[in-house]
Coordinates of C-alpha atoms in Angstrom, one line a residue:
M884 CA 159.7 108.0 69.7
N885 CA 156.1 108.4 70.8
F886 CA 155.0 107.2 67.3
F887 CA 157.1 104.1 67.8
I888 CA 155.4 103.3 71.2
L889 CA 152.0 103.9 69.7
R890 CA 152.7 101.5 66.8
C891 CA 154.0 98.8 69.3
F892 CA 150.9 99.2 71.3
L893 CA 148.6 98.9 68.3
L894 CA 150.5 95.9 67.0
F895 CA 150.2 94.2 70.4
F896 CA 146.5 95.0 70.6
F897 CA 146.0 93.7 67.0
L898 CA 147.9 90.4 67.7
F899 CA 146.1 89.9 71.0
D900 CA 142.8 90.5 69.3
L901 CA 143.6 88.0 66.6
A902 CA 144.7 85.3 69.1
F903 CA 141.5 85.8 71.0
A904 CA 139.4 85.6 67.9
A905 CA 141.3 82.5 66.7
E906 CA 140.5 80.8 69.9
G907 CA 136.8 81.5 69.2
K908 CA 136.1 81.7 72.9
I909 CA 134.6 84.4 75.0
W910 CA 135.3 83.9 78.7
S911 CA 132.4 83.4 80.9
R912 CA 132.1 84.6 84.5
T913 CA 133.0 81.1 85.7
D914 CA 136.2 81.1 83.5
M915 CA 137.3 84.5 84.8
V916 CA 136.7 83.5 88.4
E917 CA 138.7 80.3 87.9
M918 CA 141.5 82.2 86.3
A919 CA 141.5 84.7 89.2
G920 CA 141.6 81.9 91.8
Y921 CA 138.6 82.8 93.8
G922 CA 134.8 82.9 93.7
E923 CA 132.1 80.4 94.4
Q924 CA 134.3 77.4 94.6
K925 CA 135.2 76.8 98.3
L926 CA 139.0 76.6 98.6
S927 CA 139.0 75.5 102.3
S928 CA 136.7 74.4 105.1
V929 CA 136.9 74.9 108.8
I930 CA 134.5 72.9 110.9
I931 CA 134.1 73.3 114.7
T932 CA 132.6 70.4 116.6
G933 CA 131.8 69.7 120.2
S934 CA 129.1 68.6 122.7
L935 CA 127.2 70.2 125.5
L936 CA 126.6 68.2 128.7
C937 CA 124.8 68.9 132.0
D938 CA 126.6 67.5 135.0
T939 CA 124.3 66.4 137.7
S940 CA 124.8 63.0 139.4
H941 CA 125.7 61.8 135.9
S942 CA 126.2 63.6 132.6
I943 CA 123.2 64.3 130.4
S944 CA 123.4 65.6 126.9
I945 CA 121.6 68.9 126.2
P946 CA 119.6 68.9 122.9
G947 CA 118.2 72.1 121.5
A948 CA 120.8 74.4 123.2
T949 CA 122.4 77.2 121.3
V950 CA 126.2 77.5 121.3
A951 CA 128.2 80.2 119.6
I952 CA 131.8 80.8 118.6
K953 CA 133.6 84.1 118.4
C954 CA 137.0 84.7 116.8
H955 CA 138.9 87.9 117.5
T956 CA 140.1 89.1 114.1
G957 CA 142.4 91.9 115.5
Y958 CA 140.5 94.5 113.6
K959 CA 138.8 97.4 115.4
R960 CA 135.3 96.3 114.3
R961 CA 133.6 93.8 116.6
S962 CA 133.6 90.1 115.9
K963 CA 130.2 88.4 115.5
W964 CA 129.1 85.3 117.2
I965 CA 128.4 82.4 114.9
K966 CA 125.7 80.2 116.3
A967 CA 124.6 76.5 116.1
V968 CA 122.0 74.4 117.8
T969 CA 122.8 71.1 119.5
D970 CA 121.3 67.9 118.1
D971 CA 119.5 65.1 120.1
L972 CA 122.8 63.9 121.4
G973 CA 123.9 67.4 122.5
E974 CA 126.4 67.7 119.7
F975 CA 127.0 70.7 117.5
E976 CA 128.9 71.5 114.3
I977 CA 129.7 75.0 113.1
D978 CA 131.0 75.8 109.6
L979 CA 133.3 78.8 110.1
P980 CA 132.8 81.5 107.5
S981 CA 135.6 81.7 104.9
Q982 CA 136.7 85.2 105.9
L983 CA 137.8 83.7 109.2
H984 CA 139.8 80.7 107.7
A985 CA 143.0 82.7 107.5
I986 CA 143.2 83.9 111.1
P987 CA 146.5 82.7 112.5
D988 CA 146.3 80.6 115.6
L989 CA 142.6 79.9 115.7
E990 CA 143.1 77.9 118.9
N991 CA 144.0 81.1 120.8
T992 CA 141.7 83.6 119.0
C993 CA 138.4 81.7 119.0
V994 CA 136.2 80.8 122.0
I995 CA 132.9 78.8 122.2
K996 CA 130.2 79.2 124.8
P997 CA 126.6 78.2 125.3
I998 CA 124.3 81.1 124.9
H999 CA 120.9 79.5 125.5
V1000 CA 120.0 76.3 127.3
P1001 CA 116.4 75.1 127.2
H1002 CA 115.1 75.3 130.8
E1003 CA 112.6 72.5 130.4
L1004 CA 115.2 69.9 129.3
C1005 CA 117.9 70.3 131.9
R1006 CA 118.5 72.3 135.0
C1007 CA 121.9 73.6 134.1
H1008 CA 123.5 76.9 134.9
H1009 CA 125.7 78.6 132.4
N1010 CA 127.6 81.7 133.5
S1011 CA 129.1 83.5 130.6
T1012 CA 132.3 84.2 132.5
N1013 CA 133.3 80.6 133.1
T1014 CA 131.9 78.6 130.2
H1015 CA 134.1 80.0 127.4
K1016 CA 136.1 77.1 126.0
R1017 CA 139.0 77.1 123.6
I1018 CA 139.1 74.9 120.5
K1019 CA 141.8 72.4 119.5
L1020 CA 142.8 71.2 116.0
A1021 CA 141.6 67.6 115.6
S1022 CA 142.6 67.0 111.9
S1023 CA 143.8 68.9 108.8
T1024 CA 143.9 67.5 105.3
S1025 CA 143.8 69.1 101.9
G1026 CA 142.2 72.5 102.9
F1027 CA 139.8 70.8 105.3
R1028 CA 140.4 71.5 109.0
V1029 CA 138.4 70.2 111.9
Y1030 CA 138.6 71.8 115.4
T1031 CA 136.9 70.5 118.5
S1032 CA 135.9 72.2 121.7
G1033 CA 135.5 68.7 123.3
K1034 CA 132.8 68.4 125.9
I1035 CA 131.4 71.6 127.4
R1036 CA 130.2 70.7 130.9
L1037 CA 127.6 72.9 132.6
Q1038 CA 126.9 72.5 136.3
G1039 CA 123.4 71.1 137.0
H1040 CA 121.3 70.6 140.0
S1041 CA 118.9 67.8 140.8

């Protein structure tokens, strides 16, 4: 019986080797990654957008400020803040790392907050306890999701 199993294994190996040789192709790293279904090719994208405003007598955009998002993964290790800097219009965009794409209910697990506001540009106060803002799904198509925090308003003084 053992001899029969050994012969079947050798026959399978021989036929597999012939089929592989007949194809005349040696699989590259890219081919193997594509067959496995993962690798360098990005399968999904999650973008977080928003803007940072200073509310004085009227709203002023805050360029050069640093905002960060943190998503609680549920694991015991601590989540990291992912940072972005606002542009000239006070708007920011964060490309969420792929390991966070599969978190269920991102709207309730991720928060955004300003972590640095340039003092010379705007006299705004940000208190870490009241400036956390949740995100909302804005659009989702073909593995590309966009969430927004909307306008994050900081209290300013004249």
